[in-house]
PDB file of N, CA and C in Angstrom:
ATOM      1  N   UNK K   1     -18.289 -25.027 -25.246  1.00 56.00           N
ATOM      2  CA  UNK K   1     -17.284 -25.065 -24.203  1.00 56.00           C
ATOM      3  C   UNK K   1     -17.128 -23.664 -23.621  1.00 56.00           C
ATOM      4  N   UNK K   2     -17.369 -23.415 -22.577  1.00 56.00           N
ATOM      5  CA  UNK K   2     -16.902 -22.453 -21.326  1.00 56.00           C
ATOM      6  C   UNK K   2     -15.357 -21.869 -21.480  1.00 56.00           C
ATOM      7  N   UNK K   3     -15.664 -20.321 -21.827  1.00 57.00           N
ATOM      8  CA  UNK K   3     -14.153 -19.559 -22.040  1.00 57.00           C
ATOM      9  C   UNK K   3     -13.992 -19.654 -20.372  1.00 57.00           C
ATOM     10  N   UNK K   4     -12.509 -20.024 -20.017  1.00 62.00           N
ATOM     11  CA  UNK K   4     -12.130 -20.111 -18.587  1.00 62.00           C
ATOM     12  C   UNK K   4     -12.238 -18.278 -18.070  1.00 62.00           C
ATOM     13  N   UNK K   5     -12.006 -18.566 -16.953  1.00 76.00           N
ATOM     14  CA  UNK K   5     -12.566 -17.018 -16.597  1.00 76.00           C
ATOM     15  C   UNK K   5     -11.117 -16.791 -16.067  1.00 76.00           C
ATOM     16  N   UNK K   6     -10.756 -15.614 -16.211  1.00 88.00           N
ATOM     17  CA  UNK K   6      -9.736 -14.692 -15.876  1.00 88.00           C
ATOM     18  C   UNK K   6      -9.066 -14.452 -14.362  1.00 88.00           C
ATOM     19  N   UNK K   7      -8.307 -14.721 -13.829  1.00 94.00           N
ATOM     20  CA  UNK K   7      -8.009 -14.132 -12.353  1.00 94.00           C
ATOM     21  C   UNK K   7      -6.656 -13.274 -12.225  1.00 94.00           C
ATOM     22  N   UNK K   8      -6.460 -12.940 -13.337  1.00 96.00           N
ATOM     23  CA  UNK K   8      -5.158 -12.189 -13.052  1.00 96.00           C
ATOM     24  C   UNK K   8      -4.760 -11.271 -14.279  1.00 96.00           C
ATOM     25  N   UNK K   9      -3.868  -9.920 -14.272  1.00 95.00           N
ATOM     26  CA  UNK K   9      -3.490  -9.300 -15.057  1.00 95.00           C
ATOM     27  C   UNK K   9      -1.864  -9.141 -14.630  1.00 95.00           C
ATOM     28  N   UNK K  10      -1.709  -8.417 -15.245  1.00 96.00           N
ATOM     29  CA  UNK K  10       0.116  -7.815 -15.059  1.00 96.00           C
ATOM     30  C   UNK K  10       0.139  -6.739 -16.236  1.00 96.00           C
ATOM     31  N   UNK K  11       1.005  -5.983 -15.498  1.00 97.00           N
ATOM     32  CA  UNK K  11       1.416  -4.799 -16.680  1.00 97.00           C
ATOM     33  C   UNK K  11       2.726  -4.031 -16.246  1.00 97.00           C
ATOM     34  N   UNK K  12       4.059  -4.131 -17.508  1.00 97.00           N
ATOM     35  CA  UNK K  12       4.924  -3.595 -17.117  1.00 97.00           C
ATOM     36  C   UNK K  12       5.520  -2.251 -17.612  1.00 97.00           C
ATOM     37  N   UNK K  13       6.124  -1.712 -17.176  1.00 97.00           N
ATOM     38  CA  UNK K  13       6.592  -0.227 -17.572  1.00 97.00           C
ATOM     39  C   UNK K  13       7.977  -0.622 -17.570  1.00 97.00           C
ATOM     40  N   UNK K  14       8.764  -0.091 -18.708  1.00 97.00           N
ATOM     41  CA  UNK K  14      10.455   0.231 -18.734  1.00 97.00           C
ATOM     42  C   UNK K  14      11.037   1.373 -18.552  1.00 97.00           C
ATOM     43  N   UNK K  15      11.649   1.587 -17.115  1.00 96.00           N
ATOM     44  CA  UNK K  15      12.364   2.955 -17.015  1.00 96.00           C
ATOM     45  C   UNK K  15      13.846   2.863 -16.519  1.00 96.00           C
ATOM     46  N   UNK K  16      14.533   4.397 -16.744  1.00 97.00           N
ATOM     47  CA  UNK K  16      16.146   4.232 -16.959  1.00 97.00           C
ATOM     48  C   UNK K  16      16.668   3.881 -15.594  1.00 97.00           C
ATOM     49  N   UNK K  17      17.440   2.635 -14.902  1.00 95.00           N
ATOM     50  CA  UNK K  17      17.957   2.342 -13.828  1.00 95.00           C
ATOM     51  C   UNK K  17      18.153   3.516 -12.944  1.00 95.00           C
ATOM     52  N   UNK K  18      18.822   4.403 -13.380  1.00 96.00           N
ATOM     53  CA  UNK K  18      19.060   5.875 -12.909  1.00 96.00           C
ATOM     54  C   UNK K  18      18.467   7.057 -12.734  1.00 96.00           C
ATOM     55  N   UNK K  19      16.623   6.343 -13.102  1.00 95.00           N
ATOM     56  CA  UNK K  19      15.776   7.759 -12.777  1.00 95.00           C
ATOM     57  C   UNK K  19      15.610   8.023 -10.941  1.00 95.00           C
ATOM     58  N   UNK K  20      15.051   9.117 -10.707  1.00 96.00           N
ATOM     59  CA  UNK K  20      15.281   9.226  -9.463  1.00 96.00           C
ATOM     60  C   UNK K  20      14.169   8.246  -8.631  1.00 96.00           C
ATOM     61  N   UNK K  21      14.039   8.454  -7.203  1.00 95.00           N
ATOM     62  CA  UNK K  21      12.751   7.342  -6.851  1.00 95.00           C
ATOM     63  C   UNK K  21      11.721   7.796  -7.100  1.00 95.00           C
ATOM     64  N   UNK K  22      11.317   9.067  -7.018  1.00 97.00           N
ATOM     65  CA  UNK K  22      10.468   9.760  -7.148  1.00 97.00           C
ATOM     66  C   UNK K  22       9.384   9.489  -8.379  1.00 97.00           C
ATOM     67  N   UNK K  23      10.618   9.438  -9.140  1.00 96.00           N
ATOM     68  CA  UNK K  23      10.011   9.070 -10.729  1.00 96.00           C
ATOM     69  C   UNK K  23       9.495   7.481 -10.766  1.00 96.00           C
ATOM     70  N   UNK K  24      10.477   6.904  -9.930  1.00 95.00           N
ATOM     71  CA  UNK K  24       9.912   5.516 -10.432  1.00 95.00           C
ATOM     72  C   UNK K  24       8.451   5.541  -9.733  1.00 95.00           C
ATOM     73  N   UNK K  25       8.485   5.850  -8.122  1.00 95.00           N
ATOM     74  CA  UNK K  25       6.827   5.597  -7.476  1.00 95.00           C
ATOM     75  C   UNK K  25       5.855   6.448  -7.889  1.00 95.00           C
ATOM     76  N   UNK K  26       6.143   7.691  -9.152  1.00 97.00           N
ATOM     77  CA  UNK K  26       4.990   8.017 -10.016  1.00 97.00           C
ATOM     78  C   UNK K  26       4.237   7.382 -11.100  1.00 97.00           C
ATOM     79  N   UNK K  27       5.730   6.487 -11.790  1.00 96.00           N
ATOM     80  CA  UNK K  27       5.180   5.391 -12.434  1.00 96.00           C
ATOM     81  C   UNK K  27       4.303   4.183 -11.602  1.00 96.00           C
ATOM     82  N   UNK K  28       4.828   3.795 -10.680  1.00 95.00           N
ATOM     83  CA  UNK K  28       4.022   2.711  -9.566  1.00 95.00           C
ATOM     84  C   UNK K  28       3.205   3.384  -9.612  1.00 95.00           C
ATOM     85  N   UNK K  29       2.351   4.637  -9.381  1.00 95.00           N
ATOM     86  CA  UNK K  29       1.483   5.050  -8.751  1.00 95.00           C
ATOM     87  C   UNK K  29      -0.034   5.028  -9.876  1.00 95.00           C
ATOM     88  N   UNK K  30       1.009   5.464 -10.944  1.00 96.00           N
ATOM     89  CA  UNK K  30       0.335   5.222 -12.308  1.00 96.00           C
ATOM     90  C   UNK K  30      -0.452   4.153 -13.104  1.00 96.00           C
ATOM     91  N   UNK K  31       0.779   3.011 -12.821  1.00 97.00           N
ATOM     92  CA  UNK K  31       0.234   1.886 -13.080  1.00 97.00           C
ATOM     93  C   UNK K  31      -0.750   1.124 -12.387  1.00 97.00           C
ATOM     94  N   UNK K  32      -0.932   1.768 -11.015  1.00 94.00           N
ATOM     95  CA  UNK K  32      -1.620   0.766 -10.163  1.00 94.00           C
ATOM     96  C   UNK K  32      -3.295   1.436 -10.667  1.00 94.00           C
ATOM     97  N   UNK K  33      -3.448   2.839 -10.828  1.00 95.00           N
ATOM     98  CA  UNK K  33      -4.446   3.537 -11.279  1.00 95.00           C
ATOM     99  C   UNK K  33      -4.723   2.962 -12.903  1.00 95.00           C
ATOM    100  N   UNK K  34      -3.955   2.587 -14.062  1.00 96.00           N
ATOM    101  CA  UNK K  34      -4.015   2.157 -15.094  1.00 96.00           C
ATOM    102  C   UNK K  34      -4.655   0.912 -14.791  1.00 96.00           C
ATOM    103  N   UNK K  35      -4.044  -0.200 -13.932  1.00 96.00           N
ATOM    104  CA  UNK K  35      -4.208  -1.641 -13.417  1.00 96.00           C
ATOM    105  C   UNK K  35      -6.392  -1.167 -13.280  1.00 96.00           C
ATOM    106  N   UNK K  36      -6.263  -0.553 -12.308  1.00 95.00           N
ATOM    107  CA  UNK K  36      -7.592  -0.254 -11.732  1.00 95.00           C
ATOM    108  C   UNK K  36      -8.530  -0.472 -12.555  1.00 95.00           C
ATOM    109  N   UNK K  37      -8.391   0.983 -13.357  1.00 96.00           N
ATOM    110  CA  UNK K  37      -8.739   1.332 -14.292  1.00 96.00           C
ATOM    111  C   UNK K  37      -9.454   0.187 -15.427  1.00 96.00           C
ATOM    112  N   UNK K  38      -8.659  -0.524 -16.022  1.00 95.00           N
ATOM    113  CA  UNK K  38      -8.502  -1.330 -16.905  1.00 95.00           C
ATOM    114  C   UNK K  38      -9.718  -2.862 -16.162  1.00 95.00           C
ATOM    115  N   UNK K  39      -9.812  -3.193 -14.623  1.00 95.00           N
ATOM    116  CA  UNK K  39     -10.080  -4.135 -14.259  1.00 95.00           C
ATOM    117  C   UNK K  39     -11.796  -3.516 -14.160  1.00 95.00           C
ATOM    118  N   UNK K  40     -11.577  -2.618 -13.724  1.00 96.00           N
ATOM    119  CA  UNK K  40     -13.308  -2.311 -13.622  1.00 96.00           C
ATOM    120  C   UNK K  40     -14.055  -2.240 -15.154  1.00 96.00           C
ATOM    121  N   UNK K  41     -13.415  -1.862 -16.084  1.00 95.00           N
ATOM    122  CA  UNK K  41     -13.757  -1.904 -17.445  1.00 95.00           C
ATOM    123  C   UNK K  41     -14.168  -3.684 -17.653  1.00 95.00           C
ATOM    124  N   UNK K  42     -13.462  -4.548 -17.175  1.00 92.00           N
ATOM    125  CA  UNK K  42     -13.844  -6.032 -17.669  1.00 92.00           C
ATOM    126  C   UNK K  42     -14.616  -6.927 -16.572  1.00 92.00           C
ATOM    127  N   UNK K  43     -15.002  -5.668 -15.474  1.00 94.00           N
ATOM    128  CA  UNK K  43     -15.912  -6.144 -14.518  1.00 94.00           C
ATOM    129  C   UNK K  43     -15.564  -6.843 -13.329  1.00 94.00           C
ATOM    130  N   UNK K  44     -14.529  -6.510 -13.301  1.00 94.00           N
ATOM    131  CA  UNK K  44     -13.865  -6.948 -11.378  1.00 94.00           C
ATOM    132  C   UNK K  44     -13.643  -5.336 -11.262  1.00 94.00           C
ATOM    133  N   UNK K  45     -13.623  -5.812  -9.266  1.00 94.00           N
ATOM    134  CA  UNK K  45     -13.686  -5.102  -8.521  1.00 94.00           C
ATOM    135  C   UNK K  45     -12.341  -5.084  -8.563  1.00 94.00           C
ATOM    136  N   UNK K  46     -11.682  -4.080  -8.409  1.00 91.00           N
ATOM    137  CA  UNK K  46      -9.800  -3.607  -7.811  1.00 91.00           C
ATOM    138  C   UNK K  46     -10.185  -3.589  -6.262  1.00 91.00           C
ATOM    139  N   UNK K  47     -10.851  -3.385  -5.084  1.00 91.00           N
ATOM    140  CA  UNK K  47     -11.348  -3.652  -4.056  1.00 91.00           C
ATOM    141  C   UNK K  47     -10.770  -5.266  -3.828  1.00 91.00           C
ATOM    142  N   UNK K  48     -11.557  -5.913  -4.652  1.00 94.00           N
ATOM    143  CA  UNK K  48     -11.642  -7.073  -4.140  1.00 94.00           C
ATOM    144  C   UNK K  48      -9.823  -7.764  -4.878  1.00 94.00           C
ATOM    145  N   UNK K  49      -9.187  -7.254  -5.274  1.00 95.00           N
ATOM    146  CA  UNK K  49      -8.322  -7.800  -5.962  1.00 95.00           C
ATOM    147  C   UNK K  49      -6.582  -7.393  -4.794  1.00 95.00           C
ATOM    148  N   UNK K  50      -5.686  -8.082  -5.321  1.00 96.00           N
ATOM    149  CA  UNK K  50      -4.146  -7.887  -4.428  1.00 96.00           C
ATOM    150  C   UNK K  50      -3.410  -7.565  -5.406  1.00 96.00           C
ATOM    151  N   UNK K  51      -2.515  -6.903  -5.342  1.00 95.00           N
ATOM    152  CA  UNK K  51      -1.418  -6.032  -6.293  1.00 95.00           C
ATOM    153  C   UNK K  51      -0.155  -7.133  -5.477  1.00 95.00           C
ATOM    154  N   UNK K  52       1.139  -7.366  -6.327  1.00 96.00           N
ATOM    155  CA  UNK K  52       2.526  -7.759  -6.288  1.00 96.00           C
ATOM    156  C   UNK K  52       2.928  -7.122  -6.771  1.00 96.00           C
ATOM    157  N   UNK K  53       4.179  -6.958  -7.064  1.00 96.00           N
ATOM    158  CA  UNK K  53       5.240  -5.550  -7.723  1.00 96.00           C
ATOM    159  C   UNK K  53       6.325  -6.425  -7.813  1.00 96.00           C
ATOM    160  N   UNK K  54       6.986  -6.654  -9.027  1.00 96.00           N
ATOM    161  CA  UNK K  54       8.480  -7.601  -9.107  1.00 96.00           C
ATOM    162  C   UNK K  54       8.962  -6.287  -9.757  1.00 96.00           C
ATOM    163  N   UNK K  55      10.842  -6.085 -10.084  1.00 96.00           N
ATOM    164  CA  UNK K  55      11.448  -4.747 -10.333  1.00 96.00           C
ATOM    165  C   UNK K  55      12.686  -5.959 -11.024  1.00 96.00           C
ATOM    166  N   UNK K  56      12.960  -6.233 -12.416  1.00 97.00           N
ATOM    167  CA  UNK K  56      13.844  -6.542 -12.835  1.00 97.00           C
ATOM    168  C   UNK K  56      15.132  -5.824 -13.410  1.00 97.00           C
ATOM    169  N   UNK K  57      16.123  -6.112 -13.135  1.00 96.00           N
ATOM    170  CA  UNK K  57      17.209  -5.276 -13.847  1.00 96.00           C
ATOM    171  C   UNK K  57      17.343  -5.637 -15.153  1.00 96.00           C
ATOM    172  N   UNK K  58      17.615  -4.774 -16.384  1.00 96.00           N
ATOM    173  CA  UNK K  58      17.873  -5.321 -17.474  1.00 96.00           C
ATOM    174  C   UNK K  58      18.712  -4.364 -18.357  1.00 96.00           C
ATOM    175  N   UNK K  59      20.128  -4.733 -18.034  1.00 96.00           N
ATOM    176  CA  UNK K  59      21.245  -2.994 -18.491  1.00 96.00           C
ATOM    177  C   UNK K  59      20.753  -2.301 -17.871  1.00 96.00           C
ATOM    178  N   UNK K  60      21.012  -0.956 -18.506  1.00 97.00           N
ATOM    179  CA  UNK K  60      20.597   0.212 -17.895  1.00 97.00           C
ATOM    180  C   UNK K  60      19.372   0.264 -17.640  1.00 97.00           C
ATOM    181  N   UNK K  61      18.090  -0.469 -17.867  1.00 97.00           N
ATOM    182  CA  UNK K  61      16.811  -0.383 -17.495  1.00 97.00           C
ATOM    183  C   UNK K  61      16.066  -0.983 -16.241  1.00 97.00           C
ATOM    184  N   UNK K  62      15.175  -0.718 -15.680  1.00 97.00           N
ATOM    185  CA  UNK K  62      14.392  -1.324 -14.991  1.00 97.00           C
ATOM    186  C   UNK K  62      13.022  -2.011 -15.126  1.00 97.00           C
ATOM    187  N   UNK K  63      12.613  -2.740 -15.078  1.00 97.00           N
ATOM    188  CA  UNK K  63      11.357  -3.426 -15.715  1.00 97.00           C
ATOM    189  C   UNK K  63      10.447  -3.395 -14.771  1.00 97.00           C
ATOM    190  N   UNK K  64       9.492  -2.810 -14.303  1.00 97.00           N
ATOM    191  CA  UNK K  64       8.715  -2.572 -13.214  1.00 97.00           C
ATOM    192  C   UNK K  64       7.407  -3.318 -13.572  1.00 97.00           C
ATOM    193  N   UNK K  65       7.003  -4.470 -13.324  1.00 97.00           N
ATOM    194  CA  UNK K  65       5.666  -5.077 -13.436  1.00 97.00           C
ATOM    195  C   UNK K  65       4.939  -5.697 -11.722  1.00 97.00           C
ATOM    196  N   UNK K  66       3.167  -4.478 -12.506  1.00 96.00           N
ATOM    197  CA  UNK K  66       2.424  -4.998 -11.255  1.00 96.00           C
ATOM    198  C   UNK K  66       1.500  -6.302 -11.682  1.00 96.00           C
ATOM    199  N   UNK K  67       1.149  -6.971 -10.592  1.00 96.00           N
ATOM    200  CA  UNK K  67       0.534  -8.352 -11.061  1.00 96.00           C
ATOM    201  C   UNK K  67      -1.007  -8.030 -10.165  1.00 96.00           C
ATOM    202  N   UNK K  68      -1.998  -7.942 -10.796  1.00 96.00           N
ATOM    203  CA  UNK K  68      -3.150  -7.779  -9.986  1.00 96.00           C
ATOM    204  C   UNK K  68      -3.733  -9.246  -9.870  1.00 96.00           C
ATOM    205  N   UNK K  69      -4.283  -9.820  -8.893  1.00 97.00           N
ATOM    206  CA  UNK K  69      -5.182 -11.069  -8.987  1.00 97.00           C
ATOM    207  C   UNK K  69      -6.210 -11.215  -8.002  1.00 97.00           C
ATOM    208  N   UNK K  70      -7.228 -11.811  -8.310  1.00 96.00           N
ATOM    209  CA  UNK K  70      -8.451 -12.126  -7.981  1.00 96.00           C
ATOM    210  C   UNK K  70      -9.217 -13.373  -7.840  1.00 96.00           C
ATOM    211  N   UNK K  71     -10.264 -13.598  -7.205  1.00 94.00           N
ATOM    212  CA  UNK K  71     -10.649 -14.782  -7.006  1.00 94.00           C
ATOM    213  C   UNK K  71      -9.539 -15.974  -6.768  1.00 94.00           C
ATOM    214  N   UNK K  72      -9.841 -16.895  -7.275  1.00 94.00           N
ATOM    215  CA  UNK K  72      -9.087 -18.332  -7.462  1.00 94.00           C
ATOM    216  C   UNK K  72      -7.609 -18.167  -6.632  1.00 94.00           C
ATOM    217  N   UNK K  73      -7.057 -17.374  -7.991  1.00 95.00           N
ATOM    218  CA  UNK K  73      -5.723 -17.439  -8.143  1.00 95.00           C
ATOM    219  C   UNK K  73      -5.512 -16.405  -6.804  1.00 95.00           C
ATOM    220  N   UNK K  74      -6.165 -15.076  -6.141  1.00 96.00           N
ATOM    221  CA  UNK K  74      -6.221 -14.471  -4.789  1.00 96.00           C
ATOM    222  C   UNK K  74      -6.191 -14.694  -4.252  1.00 96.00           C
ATOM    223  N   UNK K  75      -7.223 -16.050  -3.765  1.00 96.00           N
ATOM    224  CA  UNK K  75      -7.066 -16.967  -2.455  1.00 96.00           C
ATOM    225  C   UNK K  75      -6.094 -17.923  -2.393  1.00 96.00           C
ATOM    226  N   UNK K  76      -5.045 -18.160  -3.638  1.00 96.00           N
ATOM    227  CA  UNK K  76      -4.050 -19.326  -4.001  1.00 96.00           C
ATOM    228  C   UNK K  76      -3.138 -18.654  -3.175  1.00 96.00           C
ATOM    229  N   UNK K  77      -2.738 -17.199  -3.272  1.00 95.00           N
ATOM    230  CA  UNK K  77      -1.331 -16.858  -2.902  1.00 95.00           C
ATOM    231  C   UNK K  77      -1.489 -16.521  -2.143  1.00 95.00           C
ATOM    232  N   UNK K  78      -2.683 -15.670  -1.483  1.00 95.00           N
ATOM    233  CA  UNK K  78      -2.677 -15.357  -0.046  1.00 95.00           C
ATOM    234  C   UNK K  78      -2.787 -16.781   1.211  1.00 95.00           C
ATOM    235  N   UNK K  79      -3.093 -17.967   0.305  1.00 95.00           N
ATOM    236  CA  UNK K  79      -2.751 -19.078   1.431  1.00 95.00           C
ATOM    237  C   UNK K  79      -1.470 -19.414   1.453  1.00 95.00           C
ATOM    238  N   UNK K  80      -0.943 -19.267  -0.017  1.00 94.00           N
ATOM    239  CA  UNK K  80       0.850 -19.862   0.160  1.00 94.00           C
ATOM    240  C   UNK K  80       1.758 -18.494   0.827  1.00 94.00           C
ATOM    241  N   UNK K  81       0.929 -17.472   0.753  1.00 93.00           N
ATOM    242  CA  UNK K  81       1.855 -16.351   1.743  1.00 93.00           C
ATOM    243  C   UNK K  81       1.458 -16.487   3.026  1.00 93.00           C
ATOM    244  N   UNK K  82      -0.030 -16.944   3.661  1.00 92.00           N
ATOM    245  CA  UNK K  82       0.563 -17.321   4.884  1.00 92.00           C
ATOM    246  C   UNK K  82       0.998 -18.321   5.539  1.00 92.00           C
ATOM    247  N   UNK K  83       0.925 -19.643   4.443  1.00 93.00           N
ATOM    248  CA  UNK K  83       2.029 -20.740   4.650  1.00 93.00           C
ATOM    249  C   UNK K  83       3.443 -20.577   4.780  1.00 93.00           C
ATOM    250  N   UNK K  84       3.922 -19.503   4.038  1.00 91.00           N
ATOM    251  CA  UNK K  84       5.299 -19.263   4.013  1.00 91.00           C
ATOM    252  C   UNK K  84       5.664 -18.650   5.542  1.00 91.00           C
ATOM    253  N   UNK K  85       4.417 -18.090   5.531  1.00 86.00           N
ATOM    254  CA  UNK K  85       4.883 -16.859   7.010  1.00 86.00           C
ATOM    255  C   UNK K  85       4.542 -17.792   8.447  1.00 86.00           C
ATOM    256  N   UNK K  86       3.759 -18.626   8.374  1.00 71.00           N
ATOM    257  CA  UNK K  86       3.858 -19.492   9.434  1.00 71.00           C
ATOM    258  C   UNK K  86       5.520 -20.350   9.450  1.00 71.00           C
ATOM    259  N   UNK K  87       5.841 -20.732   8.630  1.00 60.00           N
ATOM    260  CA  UNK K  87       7.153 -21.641   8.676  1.00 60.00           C
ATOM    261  C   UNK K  87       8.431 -20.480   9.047  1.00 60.00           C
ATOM    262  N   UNK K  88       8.357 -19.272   9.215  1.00 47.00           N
ATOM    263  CA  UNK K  88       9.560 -18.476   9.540  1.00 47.00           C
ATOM    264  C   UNK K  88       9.801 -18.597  10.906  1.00 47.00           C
TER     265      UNK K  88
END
């Protein structure tokens, strides 16, 4: 049986609600280079791939997770994002 093949990662960072912005879009900046990083190692292209960014509150923290995806699941959301954007 066929291991299903992969189309997506995520990776989150926890930082203090109250760091400045600066700090947080060094972490963004970080992670998206970590994200990269990590995808060319298992043989996708970051080229060919789309980044999302969700920012949860949790107490004093912030939960910053990027969602990279590819193939399949790439062409899934970029059709339901421009389904969404046609209906506005």
């Amino acid at each position: 049986m066929a291991k299903p093949k992969h189309t997506q990662a995520h990776l989150s960072r926890t930082v203090p609600k109250n760091q400045s912005e600066f700090f947080k879009q060094r972490t963004r900046d970080s992670m998206t280079y970590y994200m990269g990083a990590k995808l060319i190692e298992v043989g996708v292209n970051p080229k060919n791939t789309i980044y999302r960014w969700k920012t949860e509150i949790d107490g004093g923290n912030e939960i910053i997770t990027v969602s990279a995806y590819w193939g399949e699941t790439r062409e899934k959301i970029e059709s339901e994002e421009r389904a969404a954007g046609g209906e506005a």
